PDB file of C-alpha atoms in Angstrom:
ATOM      1  CA  MET A   1     -11.372 -10.946  15.147  1.00  0.00           C
ATOM      2  CA  ARG A   2      -8.649  -8.728  14.204  1.00  0.00           C
ATOM      3  CA  PRO A   3      -7.657  -9.633  10.877  1.00  0.00           C
ATOM      4  CA  LEU A   4      -4.986  -7.105   9.945  1.00  0.00           C
ATOM      5  CA  GLY A   5      -2.722  -6.698  13.095  1.00  0.00           C
ATOM      6  CA  ARG A   6      -0.624  -3.684  12.987  1.00  0.00           C
ATOM      7  CA  ASP A   7      -0.228  -2.300   9.422  1.00  0.00           C
ATOM      8  CA  GLU A   8       2.522  -3.111   7.441  1.00  0.00           C
ATOM      9  CA  GLY A   9       4.653  -4.441  10.498  1.00  0.00           C
ATOM     10  CA  ALA A  10       4.625  -4.193  14.067  1.00  0.00           C
ATOM     11  CA  VAL A  11       6.454  -3.209  17.186  1.00  0.00           C
ATOM     12  CA  ILE A  12       6.801  -6.191  19.871  1.00  0.00           C
ATOM     13  CA  GLN A  13       8.738  -7.019  22.909  1.00  0.00           C
ATOM     14  CA  ALA A  14      11.537  -9.843  22.303  1.00  0.00           C
ATOM     15  CA  GLY A  15      10.305 -12.725  24.052  1.00  0.00           C
ATOM     16  CA  THR A  16      11.931 -16.159  24.977  1.00  0.00           C
ATOM     17  CA  HIS A  17      12.453 -18.295  22.146  1.00  0.00           C
ATOM     18  CA  PRO A  18      12.298 -22.087  22.402  1.00  0.00           C
ATOM     19  CA  ALA A  19      15.343 -24.131  22.044  1.00  0.00           C
ATOM     20  CA  VAL A  20      13.465 -26.911  20.256  1.00  0.00           C
ATOM     21  CA  SER A  21      10.405 -27.347  18.035  1.00  0.00           C
ATOM     22  CA  ALA A  22       6.842 -27.323  19.246  1.00  0.00           C
ATOM     23  CA  ARG A  23       4.157 -30.072  18.018  1.00  0.00           C
ATOM     24  CA  LEU A  24       1.480 -28.555  16.016  1.00  0.00           C
ATOM     25  CA  SER A  25      -0.120 -31.535  14.657  1.00  0.00           C
ATOM     26  CA  ALA A  26       0.418 -35.267  13.540  1.00  0.00           C
ATOM     27  CA  LEU A  27       3.046 -33.818  10.770  1.00  0.00           C
ATOM     28  CA  THR A  28       3.719 -30.421  11.816  1.00  0.00           C
ATOM     29  CA  ARG A  29       6.692 -28.788  14.084  1.00  0.00           C
ATOM     30  CA  ARG A  30       7.683 -25.025  14.614  1.00  0.00           C
ATOM     31  CA  ALA A  31      10.723 -23.468  15.562  1.00  0.00           C
ATOM     32  CA  LEU A  32      11.034 -19.877  16.218  1.00  0.00           C
ATOM     33  CA  ALA A  33      14.164 -18.275  15.092  1.00  0.00           C
ATOM     34  CA  PRO A  34      15.432 -15.449  17.687  1.00  0.00           C
ATOM     35  CA  ASN A  35      15.309 -12.502  15.350  1.00  0.00           C
ATOM     36  CA  PRO A  36      12.206 -10.543  16.650  1.00  0.00           C
ATOM     37  CA  GLY A  37      11.678  -7.027  15.338  1.00  0.00           C
ATOM     38  CA  PRO A  38       9.587  -4.417  13.272  1.00  0.00           C
ATOM     39  CA  PHE A  39       9.345  -6.519  10.547  1.00  0.00           C
ATOM     40  CA  THR A  40       9.635 -10.119  11.897  1.00  0.00           C
ATOM     41  CA  PHE A  41       7.282  -9.954  15.020  1.00  0.00           C
ATOM     42  CA  THR A  42       8.352 -12.508  17.149  1.00  0.00           C
ATOM     43  CA  GLY A  43      10.812 -14.213  14.734  1.00  0.00           C
ATOM     44  CA  THR A  44      10.855 -16.368  11.792  1.00  0.00           C
ATOM     45  CA  CYS A  45       8.564 -19.769  12.096  1.00  0.00           C
ATOM     46  CA  SER A  46      10.598 -22.713  10.525  1.00  0.00           C
ATOM     47  CA  TYR A  47       8.192 -25.544  10.275  1.00  0.00           C
ATOM     48  CA  LEU A  48       9.493 -29.433  10.410  1.00  0.00           C
ATOM     49  CA  VAL A  49       6.959 -31.680   8.121  1.00  0.00           C
ATOM     50  CA  GLY A  50       6.837 -35.080   8.477  1.00  0.00           C
ATOM     51  CA  ASN A  51       8.045 -37.973  10.768  1.00  0.00           C
ATOM     52  CA  GLY A  52      10.911 -39.899  10.211  1.00  0.00           C
ATOM     53  CA  ASP A  53      11.283 -38.211   6.699  1.00  0.00           C
ATOM     54  CA  VAL A  54      11.477 -34.653   7.262  1.00  0.00           C
ATOM     55  CA  ALA A  55      11.461 -31.334   5.330  1.00  0.00           C
ATOM     56  CA  ILE A  56      11.878 -27.877   6.967  1.00  0.00           C
ATOM     57  CA  ILE A  57      10.177 -25.056   5.659  1.00  0.00           C
ATOM     58  CA  ASP A  58      11.988 -21.554   5.725  1.00  0.00           C
ATOM     59  CA  PRO A  59      14.856 -22.232   7.655  1.00  0.00           C
ATOM     60  CA  GLY A  60      15.252 -18.587   8.840  1.00  0.00           C
ATOM     61  CA  PRO A  61      18.375 -16.577   9.271  1.00  0.00           C
ATOM     62  CA  ASP A  62      21.886 -17.747   9.343  1.00  0.00           C
ATOM     63  CA  ASP A  63      22.111 -17.879  13.234  1.00  0.00           C
ATOM     64  CA  PRO A  64      23.971 -20.263  14.741  1.00  0.00           C
ATOM     65  CA  ARG A  65      21.723 -20.557  17.657  1.00  0.00           C
ATOM     66  CA  HIS A  66      18.398 -21.599  15.209  1.00  0.00           C
ATOM     67  CA  ILE A  67      20.541 -24.059  13.360  1.00  0.00           C
ATOM     68  CA  GLY A  68      21.230 -25.966  16.191  1.00  0.00           C
ATOM     69  CA  ALA A  69      17.621 -25.766  17.317  1.00  0.00           C
ATOM     70  CA  LEU A  70      16.674 -27.173  14.080  1.00  0.00           C
ATOM     71  CA  LEU A  71      19.309 -30.016  14.284  1.00  0.00           C
ATOM     72  CA  ALA A  72      18.196 -31.082  17.648  1.00  0.00           C
ATOM     73  CA  SER A  73      14.711 -31.056  16.701  1.00  0.00           C
ATOM     74  CA  ILE A  74      15.640 -33.476  13.751  1.00  0.00           C
ATOM     75  CA  GLY A  75      17.294 -35.612  16.312  1.00  0.00           C
ATOM     76  CA  GLY A  76      17.338 -39.063  14.597  1.00  0.00           C
ATOM     77  CA  GLU A  77      15.346 -38.419  11.597  1.00  0.00           C
ATOM     78  CA  ARG A  78      16.558 -37.532   8.519  1.00  0.00           C
ATOM     79  CA  LEU A  79      16.249 -34.480   6.799  1.00  0.00           C
ATOM     80  CA  ARG A  80      15.419 -34.770   3.175  1.00  0.00           C
ATOM     81  CA  TYR A  81      14.577 -31.187   1.956  1.00  0.00           C
ATOM     82  CA  VAL A  82      14.981 -27.680   3.320  1.00  0.00           C
ATOM     83  CA  LEU A  83      12.228 -25.760   1.532  1.00  0.00           C
ATOM     84  CA  VAL A  84      12.182 -22.014   0.644  1.00  0.00           C
ATOM     85  CA  THR A  85       9.255 -19.920   0.347  1.00  0.00           C
ATOM     86  CA  HIS A  86      11.308 -16.726  -0.699  1.00  0.00           C
ATOM     87  CA  THR A  87      14.513 -15.320  -0.566  1.00  0.00           C
ATOM     88  CA  HIS A  88      14.332 -12.227   1.929  1.00  0.00           C
ATOM     89  CA  ARG A  89      17.137 -12.837   4.622  1.00  0.00           C
ATOM     90  CA  ASP A  90      15.155 -13.738   7.639  1.00  0.00           C
ATOM     91  CA  HIS A  91      13.779 -16.666   5.157  1.00  0.00           C
ATOM     92  CA  SER A  92      16.644 -18.610   3.481  1.00  0.00           C
ATOM     93  CA  PRO A  93      20.165 -18.084   4.417  1.00  0.00           C
ATOM     94  CA  ALA A  94      20.033 -21.073   7.141  1.00  0.00           C
ATOM     95  CA  ALA A  95      19.346 -23.689   4.074  1.00  0.00           C
ATOM     96  CA  ARG A  96      23.150 -23.636   3.494  1.00  0.00           C
ATOM     97  CA  ALA A  97      24.359 -24.711   6.986  1.00  0.00           C
ATOM     98  CA  LEU A  98      21.305 -27.264   7.030  1.00  0.00           C
ATOM     99  CA  LYS A  99      22.250 -28.918   3.784  1.00  0.00           C
ATOM    100  CA  GLN A 100      26.075 -28.725   5.121  1.00  0.00           C
ATOM    101  CA  ALA A 101      25.222 -30.504   7.889  1.00  0.00           C
ATOM    102  CA  THR A 102      22.846 -33.064   6.799  1.00  0.00           C
ATOM    103  CA  GLY A 103      23.252 -33.401   3.014  1.00  0.00           C
ATOM    104  CA  ALA A 104      19.503 -32.226   2.557  1.00  0.00           C
ATOM    105  CA  ILE A 105      18.397 -30.999  -0.835  1.00  0.00           C
ATOM    106  CA  ILE A 106      17.595 -27.418  -0.795  1.00  0.00           C
ATOM    107  CA  ALA A 107      14.573 -26.505  -2.871  1.00  0.00           C
ATOM    108  CA  GLY A 108      11.972 -24.307  -3.086  1.00  0.00           C
ATOM    109  CA  CYS A 109      11.821 -20.892  -4.853  1.00  0.00           C
ATOM    110  CA  ALA A 110      13.673 -19.471  -7.755  1.00  0.00           C
ATOM    111  CA  PRO A 111      16.822 -17.418  -6.877  1.00  0.00           C
ATOM    112  CA  TYR A 112      15.967 -13.427  -6.524  1.00  0.00           C
ATOM    113  CA  MET A 113      16.452 -11.505  -9.986  1.00  0.00           C
ATOM    114  CA  PRO A 114      17.323  -7.999  -9.466  1.00  0.00           C
ATOM    115  CA  SER A 115      14.579  -5.945 -11.414  1.00  0.00           C
ATOM    116  CA  GLU A 116      15.781  -3.519 -14.269  1.00  0.00           C
ATOM    117  CA  ALA A 117      13.157  -1.104 -12.942  1.00  0.00           C
ATOM    118  CA  GLY A 118      15.626   0.186 -10.321  1.00  0.00           C
ATOM    119  CA  HIS A 119      14.883   0.756  -6.603  1.00  0.00           C
ATOM    120  CA  HIS A 120      12.616   3.836  -7.170  1.00  0.00           C
ATOM    121  CA  GLY A 121      14.441   5.724  -4.807  1.00  0.00           C
ATOM    122  CA  ALA A 122      14.257   3.649  -1.931  1.00  0.00           C
ATOM    123  CA  PRO A 123      16.723   1.988   0.049  1.00  0.00           C
ATOM    124  CA  ASN A 124      18.643  -0.957  -1.280  1.00  0.00           C
ATOM    125  CA  LEU A 125      16.219  -3.409  -1.490  1.00  0.00           C
ATOM    126  CA  ASP A 126      18.307  -5.929  -2.715  1.00  0.00           C
ATOM    127  CA  ALA A 127      20.125  -6.123   0.819  1.00  0.00           C
ATOM    128  CA  ALA A 128      16.582  -7.853   1.883  1.00  0.00           C
ATOM    129  CA  HIS A 129      17.567 -10.759  -0.026  1.00  0.00           C
ATOM    130  CA  ASP A 130      19.740 -13.649   0.184  1.00  0.00           C
ATOM    131  CA  ARG A 131      22.050 -13.449  -2.899  1.00  0.00           C
ATOM    132  CA  THR A 132      23.918 -16.758  -2.037  1.00  0.00           C
ATOM    133  CA  TYR A 133      20.358 -18.774  -1.888  1.00  0.00           C
ATOM    134  CA  ALA A 134      21.451 -21.410  -4.366  1.00  0.00           C
ATOM    135  CA  PRO A 135      18.709 -24.270  -4.856  1.00  0.00           C
ATOM    136  CA  ASP A 136      19.402 -27.947  -5.780  1.00  0.00           C
ATOM    137  CA  ILE A 137      15.794 -27.837  -7.165  1.00  0.00           C
ATOM    138  CA  VAL A 138      13.493 -25.030  -8.322  1.00  0.00           C
ATOM    139  CA  LEU A 139       9.892 -25.762  -7.499  1.00  0.00           C
ATOM    140  CA  ARG A 140       7.260 -24.375  -9.968  1.00  0.00           C
ATOM    141  CA  ASP A 141       3.722 -23.976  -9.801  1.00  0.00           C
ATOM    142  CA  GLY A 142       1.975 -27.801  -8.900  1.00  0.00           C
ATOM    143  CA  ASP A 143       5.530 -29.621  -8.398  1.00  0.00           C
ATOM    144  CA  THR A 144       5.336 -31.651  -5.595  1.00  0.00           C
ATOM    145  CA  LEU A 145       7.436 -33.651  -3.062  1.00  0.00           C
ATOM    146  CA  GLU A 146       6.823 -36.732  -1.247  1.00  0.00           C
ATOM    147  CA  ILE A 147       8.344 -36.668   2.381  1.00  0.00           C
ATOM    148  CA  GLY A 148       7.664 -39.714   4.205  1.00  0.00           C
ATOM    149  CA  ASP A 149       3.813 -39.851   4.715  1.00  0.00           C
ATOM    150  CA  ALA A 150       3.791 -36.288   3.735  1.00  0.00           C
ATOM    151  CA  LEU A 151       2.985 -34.875   0.571  1.00  0.00           C
ATOM    152  CA  LEU A 152       3.904 -30.995  -0.205  1.00  0.00           C
ATOM    153  CA  VAL A 153       2.683 -29.322  -3.103  1.00  0.00           C
ATOM    154  CA  ALA A 154       4.289 -25.883  -4.192  1.00  0.00           C
ATOM    155  CA  LEU A 155       2.149 -22.959  -4.964  1.00  0.00           C
ATOM    156  CA  ALA A 156       3.180 -19.730  -7.025  1.00  0.00           C
ATOM    157  CA  THR A 157       2.022 -16.784  -4.830  1.00  0.00           C
ATOM    158  CA  PRO A 158       4.002 -13.938  -6.113  1.00  0.00           C
ATOM    159  CA  GLY A 159       3.225 -10.389  -4.503  1.00  0.00           C
ATOM    160  CA  HIS A 160       5.296  -9.730  -1.609  1.00  0.00           C
ATOM    161  CA  THR A 161       8.337 -11.026  -3.960  1.00  0.00           C
ATOM    162  CA  ALA A 162       8.454 -11.965  -7.349  1.00  0.00           C
ATOM    163  CA  ASN A 163       9.645 -15.517  -6.420  1.00  0.00           C
ATOM    164  CA  HIS A 164       7.036 -16.093  -3.439  1.00  0.00           C
ATOM    165  CA  LEU A 165       5.607 -19.583  -3.078  1.00  0.00           C
ATOM    166  CA  CYS A 166       3.516 -21.343  -0.525  1.00  0.00           C
ATOM    167  CA  PHE A 167       3.388 -25.146   0.245  1.00  0.00           C
ATOM    168  CA  ALA A 168       0.132 -26.938   0.780  1.00  0.00           C
ATOM    169  CA  LEU A 169       0.050 -30.257   2.799  1.00  0.00           C
ATOM    170  CA  ALA A 170      -3.077 -31.711   1.701  1.00  0.00           C
ATOM    171  CA  LYS A 171      -2.943 -34.258   4.459  1.00  0.00           C
ATOM    172  CA  GLU A 172      -4.015 -31.656   6.853  1.00  0.00           C
ATOM    173  CA  GLN A 173      -5.634 -29.331   4.834  1.00  0.00           C
ATOM    174  CA  ALA A 174      -2.864 -26.808   5.878  1.00  0.00           C
ATOM    175  CA  LEU A 175      -0.763 -24.047   3.780  1.00  0.00           C
ATOM    176  CA  PHE A 176       2.336 -23.153   4.618  1.00  0.00           C
ATOM    177  CA  THR A 177       2.177 -19.295   3.573  1.00  0.00           C
ATOM    178  CA  GLY A 178       5.604 -17.545   4.022  1.00  0.00           C
ATOM    179  CA  ASP A 179       4.833 -13.989   4.169  1.00  0.00           C
ATOM    180  CA  HIS A 180       2.071 -14.050   2.059  1.00  0.00           C
ATOM    181  CA  VAL A 181      -0.869 -14.331   4.402  1.00  0.00           C
ATOM    182  CA  MET A 182       0.288 -13.652   8.073  1.00  0.00           C
ATOM    183  CA  ALA A 183      -2.217 -12.908  11.130  1.00  0.00           C
ATOM    184  CA  TRP A 184      -0.023 -10.491  12.892  1.00  0.00           C
ATOM    185  CA  ALA A 185       0.274  -7.732  10.176  1.00  0.00           C
ATOM    186  CA  THR A 186      -0.491  -6.972   6.569  1.00  0.00           C
ATOM    187  CA  THR A 187       2.389  -8.198   4.111  1.00  0.00           C
ATOM    188  CA  VAL A 188       4.682  -5.639   3.038  1.00  0.00           C
ATOM    189  CA  ILE A 189       4.755  -4.946  -0.950  1.00  0.00           C
ATOM    190  CA  ALA A 190       7.660  -3.054  -1.968  1.00  0.00           C
ATOM    191  CA  PRO A 191       8.353  -2.746  -5.675  1.00  0.00           C
ATOM    192  CA  PRO A 192       9.902  -3.434  -7.836  1.00  0.00           C
ATOM    193  CA  ASP A 193      10.412  -6.843  -6.592  1.00  0.00           C
ATOM    194  CA  GLY A 194       6.789  -6.585  -5.152  1.00  0.00           C
ATOM    195  CA  SER A 195       3.776  -6.101  -6.947  1.00  0.00           C
ATOM    196  CA  MET A 196       0.459  -5.186  -5.838  1.00  0.00           C
ATOM    197  CA  GLY A 197      -1.589  -6.327  -8.739  1.00  0.00           C
ATOM    198  CA  ALA A 198       0.170 -10.118  -8.125  1.00  0.00           C
ATOM    199  CA  TYR A 199      -0.442  -9.859  -4.618  1.00  0.00           C
ATOM    200  CA  MET A 200      -4.135  -9.506  -4.954  1.00  0.00           C
ATOM    201  CA  ALA A 201      -4.314 -12.135  -7.610  1.00  0.00           C
ATOM    202  CA  SER A 202      -2.240 -14.586  -5.553  1.00  0.00           C
ATOM    203  CA  LEU A 203      -4.626 -13.683  -2.602  1.00  0.00           C
ATOM    204  CA  GLU A 204      -7.799 -14.246  -5.058  1.00  0.00           C
ATOM    205  CA  ARG A 205      -6.194 -17.829  -6.048  1.00  0.00           C
ATOM    206  CA  LEU A 206      -6.275 -19.114  -2.409  1.00  0.00           C
ATOM    207  CA  ARG A 207      -9.745 -18.192  -2.062  1.00  0.00           C
ATOM    208  CA  GLY A 208     -10.376 -20.910  -4.312  1.00  0.00           C
ATOM    209  CA  ARG A 209      -8.869 -23.465  -2.344  1.00  0.00           C
ATOM    210  CA  GLY A 210     -10.219 -25.658   0.925  1.00  0.00           C
ATOM    211  CA  ASP A 211      -7.319 -25.006   2.974  1.00  0.00           C
ATOM    212  CA  ARG A 212      -8.540 -25.393   7.019  1.00  0.00           C
ATOM    213  CA  ILE A 213      -5.228 -23.615   8.395  1.00  0.00           C
ATOM    214  CA  TYR A 214      -2.335 -21.524   7.262  1.00  0.00           C
ATOM    215  CA  TRP A 215       0.929 -21.622   8.947  1.00  0.00           C
ATOM    216  CA  PRO A 216       2.759 -18.188   8.250  1.00  0.00           C
ATOM    217  CA  GLY A 217       6.338 -17.109   8.452  1.00  0.00           C
ATOM    218  CA  HIS A 218       5.620 -14.838  11.548  1.00  0.00           C
ATOM    219  CA  GLY A 219       3.253 -15.069  14.237  1.00  0.00           C
ATOM    220  CA  GLU A 220       0.442 -17.565  14.830  1.00  0.00           C
ATOM    221  CA  PRO A 221      -1.469 -19.646  12.653  1.00  0.00           C
ATOM    222  CA  VAL A 222      -4.544 -18.313  10.519  1.00  0.00           C
ATOM    223  CA  HIS A 223      -7.813 -20.730  11.841  1.00  0.00           C
ATOM    224  CA  ASP A 224     -10.545 -19.562   9.255  1.00  0.00           C
ATOM    225  CA  PRO A 225      -8.532 -18.762   6.148  1.00  0.00           C
ATOM    226  CA  GLN A 226     -11.706 -17.970   3.720  1.00  0.00           C
ATOM    227  CA  ARG A 227     -12.686 -15.140   6.051  1.00  0.00           C
ATOM    228  CA  PHE A 228      -9.183 -13.880   6.666  1.00  0.00           C
ATOM    229  CA  LEU A 229      -8.591 -13.833   2.873  1.00  0.00           C
ATOM    230  CA  ARG A 230     -11.766 -11.772   2.400  1.00  0.00           C
ATOM    231  CA  ALA A 231     -10.684  -9.035   5.024  1.00  0.00           C
ATOM    232  CA  LEU A 232      -7.210  -8.644   3.557  1.00  0.00           C
ATOM    233  CA  LEU A 233      -8.714  -8.295   0.202  1.00  0.00           C
ATOM    234  CA  HIS A 234     -11.354  -5.517   1.784  1.00  0.00           C
ATOM    235  CA  HIS A 235      -8.419  -4.009   3.837  1.00  0.00           C
ATOM    236  CA  ARG A 236      -6.163  -3.587   0.471  1.00  0.00           C
ATOM    237  CA  ARG A 237      -9.286  -2.197  -1.573  1.00  0.00           C
ATOM    238  CA  ALA A 238     -10.218   0.409   1.201  1.00  0.00           C
ATOM    239  CA  ARG A 239      -6.147   1.656   1.133  1.00  0.00           C
ATOM    240  CA  GLU A 240      -6.413   1.639  -2.578  1.00  0.00           C
ATOM    241  CA  ALA A 241      -9.526   3.755  -2.093  1.00  0.00           C
ATOM    242  CA  ALA A 242      -7.827   6.157   0.818  1.00  0.00           C
ATOM    243  CA  ILE A 243      -5.040   6.587  -1.525  1.00  0.00           C
ATOM    244  CA  LEU A 244      -7.175   7.924  -4.203  1.00  0.00           C
ATOM    245  CA  GLN A 245      -9.217  10.217  -1.973  1.00  0.00           C
ATOM    246  CA  ARG A 246      -5.921  11.847  -0.946  1.00  0.00           C
ATOM    247  CA  LEU A 247      -5.183  12.512  -4.625  1.00  0.00           C
ATOM    248  CA  GLU A 248      -8.519  13.868  -4.947  1.00  0.00           C
ATOM    249  CA  LEU A 249      -7.947  16.221  -1.937  1.00  0.00           C
ATOM    250  CA  GLY A 250      -4.479  17.508  -3.611  1.00  0.00           C
ATOM    251  CA  ASP A 251      -1.765  15.236  -2.258  1.00  0.00           C
ATOM    252  CA  GLU A 252       0.559  14.571  -5.063  1.00  0.00           C
ATOM    253  CA  THR A 253       3.621  12.616  -3.261  1.00  0.00           C
ATOM    254  CA  ILE A 254       4.006   9.615  -1.371  1.00  0.00           C
ATOM    255  CA  ALA A 255       5.265  11.369   1.727  1.00  0.00           C
ATOM    256  CA  GLU A 256       2.077  13.540   1.963  1.00  0.00           C
ATOM    257  CA  ILE A 257      -0.194  10.187   1.309  1.00  0.00           C
ATOM    258  CA  VAL A 258       1.925   8.504   4.051  1.00  0.00           C
ATOM    259  CA  ALA A 259       1.578  11.176   6.657  1.00  0.00           C
ATOM    260  CA  HIS A 260      -2.355  11.133   6.160  1.00  0.00           C
ATOM    261  CA  ILE A 261      -3.040   7.236   5.662  1.00  0.00           C
ATOM    262  CA  TYR A 262      -0.521   5.769   8.193  1.00  0.00           C
ATOM    263  CA  GLU A 263      -0.874   8.453  10.503  1.00  0.00           C
ATOM    264  CA  GLY A 264      -1.077   5.971  13.579  1.00  0.00           C
ATOM    265  CA  VAL A 265       1.902   3.753  12.210  1.00  0.00           C
ATOM    266  CA  ASP A 266       5.160   3.835  14.063  1.00  0.00           C
ATOM    267  CA  LYS A 267       7.406   5.926  12.278  1.00  0.00           C
ATOM    268  CA  ARG A 268      10.081   3.557  11.903  1.00  0.00           C
ATOM    269  CA  LEU A 269       7.551   1.620   9.527  1.00  0.00           C
ATOM    270  CA  HIS A 270       6.760   4.384   7.321  1.00  0.00           C
ATOM    271  CA  VAL A 271       9.558   3.370   4.535  1.00  0.00           C
ATOM    272  CA  ALA A 272       7.533   0.063   4.352  1.00  0.00           C
ATOM    273  CA  ALA A 273       4.393   1.935   4.331  1.00  0.00           C
ATOM    274  CA  ALA A 274       5.932   4.342   1.474  1.00  0.00           C
ATOM    275  CA  MET A 275       6.918   1.249  -0.564  1.00  0.00           C
ATOM    276  CA  THR A 276       3.354  -0.336   0.049  1.00  0.00           C
ATOM    277  CA  ALA A 277       1.708   2.916  -1.138  1.00  0.00           C
ATOM    278  CA  LEU A 278       3.842   2.791  -4.062  1.00  0.00           C
ATOM    279  CA  ALA A 279       2.991  -0.435  -4.983  1.00  0.00           C
ATOM    280  CA  HIS A 280      -0.639   0.492  -5.033  1.00  0.00           C
ATOM    281  CA  LEU A 281       0.141   3.503  -7.273  1.00  0.00           C
ATOM    282  CA  GLU A 282       1.775   1.383  -9.811  1.00  0.00           C
ATOM    283  CA  ASP A 283      -0.973  -1.083 -10.077  1.00  0.00           C
ATOM    284  CA  LEU A 284      -3.794   2.393 -10.021  1.00  0.00           C
ATOM    285  CA  ILE A 285      -1.354   3.402 -13.095  1.00  0.00           C
ATOM    286  CA  SER A 286      -1.733   0.193 -14.758  1.00  0.00           C
ATOM    287  CA  ARG A 287      -5.337   0.359 -14.561  1.00  0.00           C
ATOM    288  CA  ASP A 288      -5.420   3.733 -15.702  1.00  0.00           C
ATOM    289  CA  LEU A 289      -7.036   5.422 -12.388  1.00  0.00           C
ATOM    290  CA  VAL A 290      -3.664   7.273 -11.674  1.00  0.00           C
ATOM    291  CA  ASP A 291      -1.178   9.702 -13.562  1.00  0.00           C
ATOM    292  CA  CYS A 292       2.459  10.172 -12.684  1.00  0.00           C
ATOM    293  CA  ALA A 293       4.879  12.885 -13.801  1.00  0.00           C
ATOM    294  CA  GLY A 294       7.664  10.544 -15.078  1.00  0.00           C
ATOM    295  CA  PRO A 295       8.521   7.440 -13.760  1.00  0.00           C
ATOM    296  CA  PRO A 296       6.428   6.313 -10.573  1.00  0.00           C
ATOM    297  CA  GLY A 297       8.747   6.134  -7.496  1.00  0.00           C
ATOM    298  CA  LEU A 298       8.865   7.584  -4.381  1.00  0.00           C
ATOM    299  CA  GLN A 299       9.930  11.076  -5.354  1.00  0.00           C
ATOM    300  CA  ALA A 300       7.344  11.162  -8.123  1.00  0.00           C
ATOM    301  CA  ARG A 301       4.637  13.354  -8.215  1.00  0.00           C
ATOM    302  CA  PHE A 302       1.062  11.559  -9.172  1.00  0.00           C
ATOM    303  CA  SER A 303      -2.559  12.675  -9.766  1.00  0.00           C
ATOM    304  CA  PRO A 304      -5.889  11.262 -10.188  1.00  0.00           C
ATOM    305  CA  ARG A 305      -6.756  10.536 -13.998  1.00  0.00           C
ATOM    306  CA  ARG A 306      -9.366  12.711 -15.211  1.00  0.00           C
ATOM    307  CA  GLY A 307     -12.093  11.364 -18.211  1.00  0.00           C
TER     308      GLY A 307
END
């Protein structure tokens, strides 16, 4: 098992993209958006759930090629819902066009709300979010939707983003995990919208479930979810320990920490690595394990808390 893929993203070669969806199970199909890249792997996975009456989970980018492929996959069926796990621009923007074409209801996560905490000296993180996303229904934890012979349940899983949801399909013991759990790489946690503490709590929550398979927003499925969750939690704890060790050795800035513990990661991904390191440091500060000279941010100076 290679549970963590390449850390904080990966570099891949663009491949071919199917024009229509592929059948995964009796109730689930998948269409791959033509948007491969360092943070999207082979592209965004859009899932069609149900037969006859259908929901699409994570419609993907506002790309006419992908929207056309989704509409072709639906064919003579009825698209009832377009569901969104979170508002990153590789997941939600196509919802508008699908609603216009079919009359489907947009449902799922709450709209993105900018944090008053600012951007911590990072690039404009608001640009990663679909600010035009306007759901007809905001789903809360435990809310259910019936789509023909399929019942989907919303699960609040904040961490990657504050508004992140997963969707459970009990009939197939399947969980659509968006960017919360992916097999190809670990999830980027970018403050202030992302929270390491919330992310870890959301992972722990999934450990109490009995899902058989995860269908992520990017990459291939996770076939042994409980083992995979243990690996993710172990990885994050090991990364936390490495950050504390670098502070003990005299590193004070995130740039110094990233240069040491992400040495083998493609430098194009170092901004994402820095944001995830910041998320770890914010969590460590909240637990009284680390001090910061001023507000925590990419340019701040950190030290291990003594005594």
